[in-house]
PDB file of C-alpha atoms in Angstrom:
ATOM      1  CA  UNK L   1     159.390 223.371 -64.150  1.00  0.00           C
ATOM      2  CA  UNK L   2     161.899 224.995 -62.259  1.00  0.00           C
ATOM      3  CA  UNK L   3     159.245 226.953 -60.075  1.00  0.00           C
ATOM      4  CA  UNK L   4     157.096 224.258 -60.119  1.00  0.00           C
ATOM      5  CA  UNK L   5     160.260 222.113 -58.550  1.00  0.00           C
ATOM      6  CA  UNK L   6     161.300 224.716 -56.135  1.00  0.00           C
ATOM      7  CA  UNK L   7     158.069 224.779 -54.996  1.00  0.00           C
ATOM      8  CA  UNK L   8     157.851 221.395 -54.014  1.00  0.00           C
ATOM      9  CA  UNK L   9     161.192 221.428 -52.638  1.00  0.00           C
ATOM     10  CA  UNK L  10     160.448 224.358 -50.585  1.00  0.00           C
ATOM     11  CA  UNK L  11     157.573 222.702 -49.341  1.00  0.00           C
ATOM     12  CA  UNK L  12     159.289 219.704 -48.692  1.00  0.00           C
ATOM     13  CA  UNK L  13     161.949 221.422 -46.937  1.00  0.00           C
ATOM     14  CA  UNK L  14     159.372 223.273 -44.692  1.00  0.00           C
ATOM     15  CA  UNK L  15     157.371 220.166 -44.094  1.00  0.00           C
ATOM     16  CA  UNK L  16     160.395 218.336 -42.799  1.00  0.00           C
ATOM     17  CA  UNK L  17     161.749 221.024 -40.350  1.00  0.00           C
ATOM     18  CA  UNK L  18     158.620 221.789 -39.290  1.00  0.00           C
ATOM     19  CA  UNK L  19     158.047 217.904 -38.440  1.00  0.00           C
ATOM     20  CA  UNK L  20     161.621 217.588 -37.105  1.00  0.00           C
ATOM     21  CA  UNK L  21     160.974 220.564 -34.709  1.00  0.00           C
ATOM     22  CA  UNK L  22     157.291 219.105 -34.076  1.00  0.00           C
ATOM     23  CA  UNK L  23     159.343 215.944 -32.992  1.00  0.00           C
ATOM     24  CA  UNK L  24     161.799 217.871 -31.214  1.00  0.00           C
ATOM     25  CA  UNK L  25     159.199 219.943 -29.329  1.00  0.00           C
ATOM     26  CA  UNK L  26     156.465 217.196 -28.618  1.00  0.00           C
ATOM     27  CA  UNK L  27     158.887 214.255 -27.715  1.00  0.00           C
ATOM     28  CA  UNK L  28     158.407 214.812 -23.659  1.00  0.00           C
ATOM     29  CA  UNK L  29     154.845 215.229 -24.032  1.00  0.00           C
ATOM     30  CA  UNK L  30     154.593 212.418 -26.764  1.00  0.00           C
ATOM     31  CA  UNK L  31     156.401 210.254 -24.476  1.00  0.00           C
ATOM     32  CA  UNK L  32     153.728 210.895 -21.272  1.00  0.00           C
ATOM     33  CA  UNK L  33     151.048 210.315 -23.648  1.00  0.00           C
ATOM     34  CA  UNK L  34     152.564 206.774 -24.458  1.00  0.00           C
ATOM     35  CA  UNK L  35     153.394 206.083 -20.523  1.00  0.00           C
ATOM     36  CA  UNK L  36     149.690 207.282 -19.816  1.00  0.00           C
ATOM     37  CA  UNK L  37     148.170 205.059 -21.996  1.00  0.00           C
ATOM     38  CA  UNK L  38     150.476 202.518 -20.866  1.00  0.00           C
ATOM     39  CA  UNK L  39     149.277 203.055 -17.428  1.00  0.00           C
ATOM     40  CA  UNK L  40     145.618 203.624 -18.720  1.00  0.00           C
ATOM     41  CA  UNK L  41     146.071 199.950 -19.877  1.00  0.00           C
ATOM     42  CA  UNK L  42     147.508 198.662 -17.180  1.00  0.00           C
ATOM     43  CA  UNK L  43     145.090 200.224 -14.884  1.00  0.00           C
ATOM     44  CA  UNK L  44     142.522 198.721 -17.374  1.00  0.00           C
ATOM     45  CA  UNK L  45     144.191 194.828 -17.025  1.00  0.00           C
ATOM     46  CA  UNK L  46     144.132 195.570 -13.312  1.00  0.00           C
ATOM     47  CA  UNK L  47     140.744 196.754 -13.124  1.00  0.00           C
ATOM     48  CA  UNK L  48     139.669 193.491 -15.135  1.00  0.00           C
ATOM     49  CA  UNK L  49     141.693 191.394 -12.915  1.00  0.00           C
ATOM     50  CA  UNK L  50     139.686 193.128  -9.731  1.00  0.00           C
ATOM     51  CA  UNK L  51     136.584 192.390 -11.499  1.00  0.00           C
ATOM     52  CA  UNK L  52     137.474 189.079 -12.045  1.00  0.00           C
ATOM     53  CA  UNK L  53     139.016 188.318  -8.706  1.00  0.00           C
ATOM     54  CA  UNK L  54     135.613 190.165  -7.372  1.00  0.00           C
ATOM     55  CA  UNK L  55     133.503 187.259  -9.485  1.00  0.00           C
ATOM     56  CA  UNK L  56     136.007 184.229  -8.061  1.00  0.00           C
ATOM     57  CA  UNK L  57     135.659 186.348  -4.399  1.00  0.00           C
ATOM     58  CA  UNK L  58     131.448 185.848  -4.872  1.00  0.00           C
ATOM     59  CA  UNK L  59     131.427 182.690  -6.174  1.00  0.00           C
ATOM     60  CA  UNK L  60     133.731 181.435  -3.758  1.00  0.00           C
ATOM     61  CA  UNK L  61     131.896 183.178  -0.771  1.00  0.00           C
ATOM     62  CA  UNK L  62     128.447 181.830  -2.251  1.00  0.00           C
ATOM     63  CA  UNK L  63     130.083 178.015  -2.514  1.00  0.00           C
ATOM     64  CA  UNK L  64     130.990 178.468   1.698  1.00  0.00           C
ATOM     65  CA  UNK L  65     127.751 179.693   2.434  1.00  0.00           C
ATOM     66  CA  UNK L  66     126.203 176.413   0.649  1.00  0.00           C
ATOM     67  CA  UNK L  67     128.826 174.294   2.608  1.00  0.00           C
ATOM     68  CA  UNK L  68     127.880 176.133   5.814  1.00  0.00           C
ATOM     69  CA  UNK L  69     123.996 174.990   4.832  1.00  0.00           C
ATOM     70  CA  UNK L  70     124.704 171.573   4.041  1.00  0.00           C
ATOM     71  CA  UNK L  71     126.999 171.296   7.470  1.00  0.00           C
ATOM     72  CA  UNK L  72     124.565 172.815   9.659  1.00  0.00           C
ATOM     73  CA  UNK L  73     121.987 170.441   8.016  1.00  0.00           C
ATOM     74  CA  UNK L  74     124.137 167.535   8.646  1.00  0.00           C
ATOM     75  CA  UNK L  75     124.958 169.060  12.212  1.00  0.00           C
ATOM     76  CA  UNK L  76     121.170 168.532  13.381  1.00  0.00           C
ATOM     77  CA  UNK L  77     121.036 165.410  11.969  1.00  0.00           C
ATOM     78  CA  UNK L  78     123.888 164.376  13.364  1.00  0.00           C
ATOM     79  CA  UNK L  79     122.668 165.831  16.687  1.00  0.00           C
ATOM     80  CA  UNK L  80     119.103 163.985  16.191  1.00  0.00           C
ATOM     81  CA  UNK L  81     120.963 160.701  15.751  1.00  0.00           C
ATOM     82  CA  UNK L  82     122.959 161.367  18.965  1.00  0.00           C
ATOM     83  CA  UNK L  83     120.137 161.728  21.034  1.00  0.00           C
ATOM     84  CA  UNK L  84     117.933 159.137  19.622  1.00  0.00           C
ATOM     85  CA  UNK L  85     120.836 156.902  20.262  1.00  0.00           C
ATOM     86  CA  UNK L  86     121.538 158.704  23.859  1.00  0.00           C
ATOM     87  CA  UNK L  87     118.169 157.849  24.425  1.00  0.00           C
ATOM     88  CA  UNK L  88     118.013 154.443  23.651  1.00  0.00           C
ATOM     89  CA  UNK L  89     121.361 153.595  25.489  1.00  0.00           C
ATOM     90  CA  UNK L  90     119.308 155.225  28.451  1.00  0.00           C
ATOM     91  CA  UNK L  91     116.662 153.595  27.949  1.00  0.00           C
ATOM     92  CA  UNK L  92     118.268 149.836  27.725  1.00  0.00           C
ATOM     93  CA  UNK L  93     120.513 150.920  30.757  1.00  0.00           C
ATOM     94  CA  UNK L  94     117.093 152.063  32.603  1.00  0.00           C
ATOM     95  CA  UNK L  95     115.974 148.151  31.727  1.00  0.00           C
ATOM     96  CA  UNK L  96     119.168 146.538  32.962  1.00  0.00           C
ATOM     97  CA  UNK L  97     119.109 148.156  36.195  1.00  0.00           C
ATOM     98  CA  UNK L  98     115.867 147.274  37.527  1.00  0.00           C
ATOM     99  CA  UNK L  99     116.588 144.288  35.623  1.00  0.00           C
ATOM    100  CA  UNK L 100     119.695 143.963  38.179  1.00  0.00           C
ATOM    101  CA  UNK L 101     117.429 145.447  40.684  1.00  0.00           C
ATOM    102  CA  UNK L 102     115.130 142.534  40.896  1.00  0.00           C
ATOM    103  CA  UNK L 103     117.661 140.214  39.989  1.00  0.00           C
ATOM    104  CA  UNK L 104     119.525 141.344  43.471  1.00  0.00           C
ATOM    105  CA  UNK L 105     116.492 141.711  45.487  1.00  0.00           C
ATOM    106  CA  UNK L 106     115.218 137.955  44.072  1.00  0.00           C
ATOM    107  CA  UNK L 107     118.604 136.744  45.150  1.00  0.00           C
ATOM    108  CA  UNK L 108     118.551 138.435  48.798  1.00  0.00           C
ATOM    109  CA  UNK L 109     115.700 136.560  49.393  1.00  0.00           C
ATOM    110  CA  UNK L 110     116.420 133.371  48.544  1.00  0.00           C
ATOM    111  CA  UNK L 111     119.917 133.889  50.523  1.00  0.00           C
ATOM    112  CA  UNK L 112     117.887 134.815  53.437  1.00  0.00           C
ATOM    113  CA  UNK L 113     115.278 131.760  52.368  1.00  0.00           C
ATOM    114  CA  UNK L 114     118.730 129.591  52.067  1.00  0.00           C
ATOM    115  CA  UNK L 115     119.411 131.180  55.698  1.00  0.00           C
ATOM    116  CA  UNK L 116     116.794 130.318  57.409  1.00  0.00           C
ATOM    117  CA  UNK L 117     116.618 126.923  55.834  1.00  0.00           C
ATOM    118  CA  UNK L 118     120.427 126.300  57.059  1.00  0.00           C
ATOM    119  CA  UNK L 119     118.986 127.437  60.618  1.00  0.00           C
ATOM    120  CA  UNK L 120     116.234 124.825  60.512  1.00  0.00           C
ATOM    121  CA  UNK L 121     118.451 122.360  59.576  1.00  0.00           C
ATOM    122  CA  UNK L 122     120.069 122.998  62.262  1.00  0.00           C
ATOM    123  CA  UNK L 123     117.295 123.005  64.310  1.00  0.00           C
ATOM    124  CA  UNK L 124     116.111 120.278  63.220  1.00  0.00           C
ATOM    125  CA  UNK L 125     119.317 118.390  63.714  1.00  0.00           C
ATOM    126  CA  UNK L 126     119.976 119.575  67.163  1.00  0.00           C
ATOM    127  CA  UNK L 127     116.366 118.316  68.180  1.00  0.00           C
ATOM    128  CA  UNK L 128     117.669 114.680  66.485  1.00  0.00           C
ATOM    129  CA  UNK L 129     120.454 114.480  68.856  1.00  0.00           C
ATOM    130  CA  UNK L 130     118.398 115.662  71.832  1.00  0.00           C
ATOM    131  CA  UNK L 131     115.928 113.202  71.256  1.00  0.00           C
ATOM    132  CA  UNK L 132     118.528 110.228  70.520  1.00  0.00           C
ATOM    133  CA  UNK L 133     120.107 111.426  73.649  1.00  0.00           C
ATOM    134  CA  UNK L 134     116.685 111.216  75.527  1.00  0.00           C
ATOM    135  CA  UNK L 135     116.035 107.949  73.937  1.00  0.00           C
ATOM    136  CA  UNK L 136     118.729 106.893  75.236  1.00  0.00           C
ATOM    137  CA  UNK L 137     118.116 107.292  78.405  1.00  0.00           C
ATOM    138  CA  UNK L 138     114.174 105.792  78.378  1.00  0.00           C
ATOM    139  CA  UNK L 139     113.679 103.737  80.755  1.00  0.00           C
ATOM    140  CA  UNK L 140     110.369 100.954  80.556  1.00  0.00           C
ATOM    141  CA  UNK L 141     110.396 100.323  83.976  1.00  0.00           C
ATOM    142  CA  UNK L 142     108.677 102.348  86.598  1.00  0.00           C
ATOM    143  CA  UNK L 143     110.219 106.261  87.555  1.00  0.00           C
ATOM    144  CA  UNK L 144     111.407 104.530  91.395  1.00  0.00           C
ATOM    145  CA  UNK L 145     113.471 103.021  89.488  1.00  0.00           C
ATOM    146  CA  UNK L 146     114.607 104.558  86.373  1.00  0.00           C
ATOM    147  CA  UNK L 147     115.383 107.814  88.106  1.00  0.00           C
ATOM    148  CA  UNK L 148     119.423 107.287  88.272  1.00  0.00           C
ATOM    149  CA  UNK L 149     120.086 104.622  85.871  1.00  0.00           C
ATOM    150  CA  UNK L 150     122.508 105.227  82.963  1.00  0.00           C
ATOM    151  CA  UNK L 151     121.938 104.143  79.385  1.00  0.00           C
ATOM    152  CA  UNK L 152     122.408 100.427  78.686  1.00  0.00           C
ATOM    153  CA  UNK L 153     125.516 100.261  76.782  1.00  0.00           C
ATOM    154  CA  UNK L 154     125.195  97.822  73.547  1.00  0.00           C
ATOM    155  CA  UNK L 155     128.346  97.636  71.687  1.00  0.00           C
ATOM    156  CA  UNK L 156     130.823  99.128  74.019  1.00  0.00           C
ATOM    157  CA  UNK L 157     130.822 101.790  76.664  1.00  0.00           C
ATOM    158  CA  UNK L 158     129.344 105.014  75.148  1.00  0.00           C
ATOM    159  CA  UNK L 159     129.744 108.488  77.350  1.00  0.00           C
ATOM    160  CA  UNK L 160     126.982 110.136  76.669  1.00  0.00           C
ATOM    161  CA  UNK L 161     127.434 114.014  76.252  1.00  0.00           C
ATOM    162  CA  UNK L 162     124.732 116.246  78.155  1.00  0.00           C
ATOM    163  CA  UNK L 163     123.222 118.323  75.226  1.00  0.00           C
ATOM    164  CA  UNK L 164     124.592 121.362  76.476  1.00  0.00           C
ATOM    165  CA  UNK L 165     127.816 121.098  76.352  1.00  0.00           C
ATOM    166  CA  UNK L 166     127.396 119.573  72.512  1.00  0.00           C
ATOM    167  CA  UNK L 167     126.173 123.055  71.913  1.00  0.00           C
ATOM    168  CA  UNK L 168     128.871 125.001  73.607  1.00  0.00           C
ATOM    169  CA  UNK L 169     131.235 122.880  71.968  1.00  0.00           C
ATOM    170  CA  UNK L 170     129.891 123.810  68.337  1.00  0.00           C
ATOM    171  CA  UNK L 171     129.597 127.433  69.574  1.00  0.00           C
ATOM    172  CA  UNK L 172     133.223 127.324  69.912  1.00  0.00           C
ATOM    173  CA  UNK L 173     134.491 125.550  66.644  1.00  0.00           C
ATOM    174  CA  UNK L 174     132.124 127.838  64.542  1.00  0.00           C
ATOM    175  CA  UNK L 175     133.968 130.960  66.508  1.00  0.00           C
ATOM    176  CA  UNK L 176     137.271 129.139  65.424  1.00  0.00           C
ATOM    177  CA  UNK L 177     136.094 128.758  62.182  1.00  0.00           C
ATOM    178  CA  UNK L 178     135.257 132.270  61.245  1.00  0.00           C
ATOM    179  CA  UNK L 179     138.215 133.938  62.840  1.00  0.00           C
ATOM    180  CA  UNK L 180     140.419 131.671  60.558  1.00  0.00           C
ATOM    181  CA  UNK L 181     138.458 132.879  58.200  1.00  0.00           C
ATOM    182  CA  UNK L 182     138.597 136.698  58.653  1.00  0.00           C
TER     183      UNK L 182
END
Protein backbone atom coordinates (compact mmCIF):
# COMPACT_ATOMS: atom_id res chain seq x y z
CA UNK A 1 0.00 0.00 0.00
CA UNK A 2 2.85 2.04 0.50
CA UNK A 3 3.68 2.14 -3.37
CA UNK A 4 0.32 2.19 -4.17
CA UNK A 5 0.11 5.53 -1.76
CA UNK A 6 3.22 7.08 -3.02
CA UNK A 7 1.97 6.73 -6.19
CA UNK A 8 -0.95 8.66 -5.76
CA UNK A 9 0.80 11.15 -3.81
CA UNK A 10 3.34 11.57 -6.41
CA UNK A 11 0.75 12.05 -8.79
CA UNK A 12 -1.00 14.33 -6.78
CA UNK A 13 1.98 16.29 -6.12
CA UNK A 14 2.76 16.51 -9.92
CA UNK A 15 -0.80 17.30 -10.80
CA UNK A 16 -0.84 20.25 -8.46
CA UNK A 17 2.50 21.93 -9.52
CA UNK A 18 1.90 21.30 -12.80
CA UNK A 19 -1.65 23.15 -12.41
CA UNK A 20 -0.10 25.82 -10.15
CA UNK A 21 2.57 26.55 -12.86
CA UNK A 22 -0.30 26.12 -15.64
CA UNK A 23 -1.98 28.97 -13.52
CA UNK A 24 1.09 30.78 -13.11
CA UNK A 25 2.00 30.62 -16.82
CA UNK A 26 -1.55 31.08 -18.46
CA UNK A 27 -2.90 33.85 -16.03
CA UNK A 28 -2.03 36.89 -18.67
CA UNK A 29 -3.34 35.01 -21.44
CA UNK A 30 -6.33 33.57 -19.33
CA UNK A 31 -7.07 36.99 -18.35
CA UNK A 32 -7.25 38.41 -22.32
CA UNK A 33 -9.33 35.53 -23.05
CA UNK A 34 -11.87 36.68 -20.27
CA UNK A 35 -11.52 40.59 -21.40
CA UNK A 36 -12.05 39.29 -25.09
CA UNK A 37 -15.02 37.61 -24.46
CA UNK A 38 -16.03 40.38 -22.37
CA UNK A 39 -15.60 42.62 -25.26
CA UNK A 40 -16.96 39.86 -27.69
CA UNK A 41 -20.15 40.35 -25.54
CA UNK A 42 -20.23 43.66 -25.35
CA UNK A 43 -19.62 44.09 -28.96
CA UNK A 44 -22.48 41.47 -29.24
CA UNK A 45 -25.09 43.80 -26.81
CA UNK A 46 -23.92 46.66 -29.00
CA UNK A 47 -24.39 45.05 -32.18
CA UNK A 48 -28.04 44.06 -30.94
CA UNK A 49 -28.64 47.48 -29.77
CA UNK A 50 -27.56 48.77 -33.56
CA UNK A 51 -29.88 46.28 -34.89
CA UNK A 52 -32.46 47.33 -32.81
CA UNK A 53 -31.94 51.05 -33.05
CA UNK A 54 -31.67 50.17 -37.04
CA UNK A 55 -35.50 48.55 -36.68
CA UNK A 56 -36.81 51.82 -34.43
CA UNK A 57 -34.57 54.04 -37.27
CA UNK A 58 -37.00 52.12 -40.21
CA UNK A 59 -39.97 52.12 -38.53
CA UNK A 60 -39.67 55.52 -37.52
CA UNK A 61 -38.54 56.71 -41.08
CA UNK A 62 -41.51 54.55 -42.62
CA UNK A 63 -44.15 56.31 -39.94
CA UNK A 64 -42.72 60.08 -41.52
CA UNK A 65 -43.02 58.98 -44.87
CA UNK A 66 -46.86 58.00 -44.11
CA UNK A 67 -47.24 61.45 -42.33
CA UNK A 68 -45.59 63.14 -45.33
CA UNK A 69 -48.50 61.15 -47.54
CA UNK A 70 -51.30 61.96 -45.45
CA UNK A 71 -49.99 65.88 -45.29
CA UNK A 72 -49.45 66.23 -48.84
CA UNK A 73 -52.95 64.63 -49.27
CA UNK A 74 -54.43 67.04 -46.93
CA UNK A 75 -52.19 69.86 -48.60
CA UNK A 76 -54.21 69.52 -52.04
CA UNK A 77 -57.22 69.36 -50.40
CA UNK A 78 -56.62 72.04 -48.51
CA UNK A 79 -55.41 73.86 -51.65
CA UNK A 80 -58.73 72.66 -53.63
CA UNK A 81 -60.83 74.18 -50.85
CA UNK A 82 -58.87 77.47 -51.12
CA UNK A 83 -59.53 77.96 -54.54
CA UNK A 84 -63.02 76.79 -54.72
CA UNK A 85 -63.57 79.27 -52.01
CA UNK A 86 -61.14 81.97 -53.88
CA UNK A 87 -63.34 81.40 -56.57
CA UNK A 88 -66.51 81.87 -55.18
CA UNK A 89 -65.46 85.07 -53.18
CA UNK A 90 -64.53 86.18 -56.86
CA UNK A 91 -67.24 85.27 -58.17
CA UNK A 92 -69.85 87.03 -55.55
CA UNK A 93 -67.43 90.12 -55.67
CA UNK A 94 -67.71 89.92 -59.71
CA UNK A 95 -71.79 90.09 -58.87
CA UNK A 96 -71.57 92.98 -56.43
CA UNK A 97 -69.70 95.13 -58.66
CA UNK A 98 -71.75 95.27 -61.63
CA UNK A 99 -74.33 94.99 -59.11
CA UNK A 100 -72.82 98.51 -57.84
CA UNK A 101 -72.18 99.21 -61.40
CA UNK A 102 -75.76 99.48 -62.38
CA UNK A 103 -76.77 100.54 -59.15
CA UNK A 104 -74.42 103.84 -59.82
CA UNK A 105 -75.19 104.21 -63.38
CA UNK A 106 -79.27 103.81 -62.44
CA UNK A 107 -78.64 106.50 -59.90
CA UNK A 108 -76.64 108.98 -62.36
CA UNK A 109 -79.50 109.00 -64.32
CA UNK A 110 -82.10 109.68 -62.27
CA UNK A 111 -79.76 112.58 -60.67
CA UNK A 112 -79.44 113.91 -64.07
CA UNK A 113 -83.47 113.02 -64.60
CA UNK A 114 -83.84 114.91 -60.99
CA UNK A 115 -81.61 117.70 -62.83
CA UNK A 116 -83.31 118.41 -65.50
CA UNK A 117 -86.60 118.19 -63.72
CA UNK A 118 -85.23 120.97 -61.12
CA UNK A 119 -84.37 123.01 -64.45
CA UNK A 120 -87.93 122.73 -65.73
CA UNK A 121 -89.22 123.68 -62.68
CA UNK A 122 -87.53 126.39 -62.98
CA UNK A 123 -88.49 127.01 -66.23
CA UNK A 124 -91.58 126.56 -65.72
CA UNK A 125 -91.71 128.92 -62.81
CA UNK A 126 -89.86 131.69 -64.44
CA UNK A 127 -92.46 131.55 -67.41
CA UNK A 128 -95.31 131.91 -64.32
CA UNK A 129 -93.87 135.10 -63.25
CA UNK A 130 -93.33 136.38 -66.80
CA UNK A 131 -96.70 135.77 -67.66
CA UNK A 132 -98.23 137.22 -64.24
CA UNK A 133 -96.00 140.09 -64.98
CA UNK A 134 -97.47 140.38 -68.59
CA UNK A 135 -100.87 139.91 -67.22
CA UNK A 136 -100.38 142.46 -65.40
CA UNK A 137 -99.85 144.76 -67.64
CA UNK A 138 -102.96 143.68 -70.27
CA UNK A 139 -104.64 146.22 -71.20
CA UNK A 140 -108.63 145.69 -72.82
CA UNK A 141 -108.67 148.82 -74.34
CA UNK A 142 -107.29 149.65 -77.71
CA UNK A 143 -103.01 149.71 -78.25
CA UNK A 144 -103.43 154.04 -78.70
CA UNK A 145 -104.09 153.78 -75.59
CA UNK A 146 -102.68 151.06 -73.60
CA UNK A 147 -99.21 151.70 -74.94
CA UNK A 148 -97.81 153.65 -71.64
CA UNK A 149 -100.20 152.81 -69.01
CA UNK A 150 -98.99 151.10 -65.80
CA UNK A 151 -100.72 148.22 -64.07
CA UNK A 152 -103.88 149.12 -62.12
CA UNK A 153 -102.88 148.81 -58.62
CA UNK A 154 -105.64 146.79 -56.43
CA UNK A 155 -104.64 146.54 -52.91
CA UNK A 156 -101.86 148.99 -52.62
CA UNK A 157 -99.14 150.30 -54.85
CA UNK A 158 -97.21 147.30 -56.30
CA UNK A 159 -93.65 148.11 -58.25
CA UNK A 160 -93.56 145.85 -60.63
CA UNK A 161 -90.01 144.32 -61.33
CA UNK A 162 -89.01 144.07 -65.18
CA UNK A 163 -88.30 140.26 -65.57
CA UNK A 164 -84.82 140.81 -66.11
CA UNK A 165 -83.60 142.09 -63.40
CA UNK A 166 -85.70 139.20 -61.27
CA UNK A 167 -83.28 136.99 -63.08
CA UNK A 168 -80.10 138.82 -62.43
CA UNK A 169 -81.12 139.12 -59.02
CA UNK A 170 -81.45 135.18 -58.54
CA UNK A 171 -78.22 134.85 -60.59
CA UNK A 172 -76.62 136.62 -57.85
CA UNK A 173 -78.07 134.98 -54.59
CA UNK A 174 -77.45 131.46 -56.15
CA UNK A 175 -73.58 132.77 -56.71
CA UNK A 176 -73.84 133.81 -52.93
CA UNK A 177 -75.18 130.72 -52.09
CA UNK A 178 -72.62 128.37 -53.42
CA UNK A 179 -69.57 130.32 -52.43
CA UNK A 180 -70.89 130.06 -48.77
CA UNK A 181 -71.07 126.86 -49.52
CA UNK A 182 -67.59 125.97 -50.89
Amino acid sequence: MNELSSILLTILTNTGVMTVIYALMYRRQNKKLKDLEVDKARIESKNDEWHLYKEQLESAFNRIKELLEVNREKETRLVEKDRSYSESINAVEERFNKQTNYLRGIQRSLNESLEKINELICEKGKLLRLIDHLNQWKCIKPWVECKDREPEQTVKPIRYIPFKEIETEREKTLDKFEKEEA
